[in-house]
Amino acid sequence: MVLTSLQPFEQQAEIPLITRLCSELEAVPKPLLTEIRQAARSSAVHRRYMQLPCMQSIECGHRGVGRQLSRHFRVIAWNLERCLDVSASAVLLRQYNPDIVLLSEMDNGMARTQQRHTTQALAQELGMYYLYGVEFLELDLGSEIERKLATDNFNRQGWHGNAILSKVPFKSAAMLRFDDHGHWFGGQKVGEHFGEARIGGRMALLAEVATAQGNLLLVSTHLESNVNQDTAYRERQMLTLAQACRQFKPDLPVIIGGDLNTGNNLADGLDHRAEPLFASMEQLGYHWQANPDGVTTHHSRITLRQQRQQKLDWFCAKQIRCSHSEILSAFAPDGTPLSDHEPILADWVYPKRET
């Protein structure tokens, strides 16, 4: 099930969460993919295609090295911008030895990344468990730059999504879809036109893992970039996510990490500080203490950010303390950018059990 609209937080009833796990997502048959490309671009049509099995399941796979995290553990959140170079990304992550990695913009079966299941490949290189959920079913090969990177003229799967890697197994998992109205499918930005033809919408993956002191809820999310100056849009997404966390695992400490797109597509002169989501989450008991000063974006092989660097990537947490945080470099040793986003790192201390 999916949300039919992005309602104000206080008006939400119980939020539909996707909890079906599978070892491999179901591919979209070619005749159906042709039908989708030729279909009328409307919200009603889009909602029908949101019921595809690949949009209503979470893929879970591979093996880690432990059964539970220690009380002190490390989390990295990274928008890997397609994950063009799995091996170099694994080398970078391995330097910092994270227990958990929260990922967004991960390709699966896209020509621009040589049809690789980049999450699965990265998990294999790091020796970690993974969860993967589809944010978008891409209906073409991407931007002009991405087409030049493509080795084929088709996408084997066409999936682009979020992931969580973990050294320890997942005890439970869920996926939250923030909307199903399909403005990306219809080519409509809230009032404007934009390019990419896609089925899907922004989402979050929620995963429960065990620590030596108790269980923990981890969230990898990616908020909307195209909001047409509406600063309340991403606030509503975060408040919906907070409600989903409370509904799914009401008593657990929570760590949310990802690309919140704060300040993106706002009027000139406005940046992340114009977003009301920060104060709204604090009112619900969350904190933003694991975020050092500094921007988190730069140019890459795909994205040319010549002038405006932004702070888009954040940790937001509840009932758990951060002992150290930093913004890492997303450049390989030879100077090649692995993403247009820097990874963010935070060390956490799980609260001691009361005796």
Short mmCIF file of N, CA, C and O in Angstrom, two decimals, residues 39 155 233 343 345 347:
data_model
loop_
_atom_site.label_atom_id
_atom_site.label_comp_id
_atom_site.label_asym_id
_atom_site.label_seq_id
_atom_site.Cartn_x
_atom_site.Cartn_y
_atom_site.Cartn_z
N ALA A 39 1.51 4.85 -21.64
CA ALA A 39 0.31 5.14 -20.87
C ALA A 39 0.10 6.63 -20.67
O ALA A 39 1.05 7.43 -20.74
N ASN A 155 17.82 -0.58 -20.23
CA ASN A 155 18.03 -0.91 -18.82
C ASN A 155 17.49 -2.30 -18.54
O ASN A 155 16.33 -2.60 -18.86
N TYR A 233 7.02 21.27 2.33
CA TYR A 233 6.87 19.96 1.69
C TYR A 233 7.79 18.92 2.35
O TYR A 233 7.35 17.84 2.75
N PRO A 343 30.16 11.59 1.91
CA PRO A 343 29.62 10.73 2.96
C PRO A 343 29.67 11.49 4.30
O PRO A 343 30.58 12.29 4.54
N LEU A 345 29.66 10.82 8.51
CA LEU A 345 29.99 9.76 9.46
C LEU A 345 29.60 10.19 10.86
O LEU A 345 29.80 11.36 11.24
N ASP A 347 29.69 8.46 15.02
CA ASP A 347 29.85 7.40 16.01
C ASP A 347 28.79 7.58 17.08
O ASP A 347 28.56 8.70 17.57
#
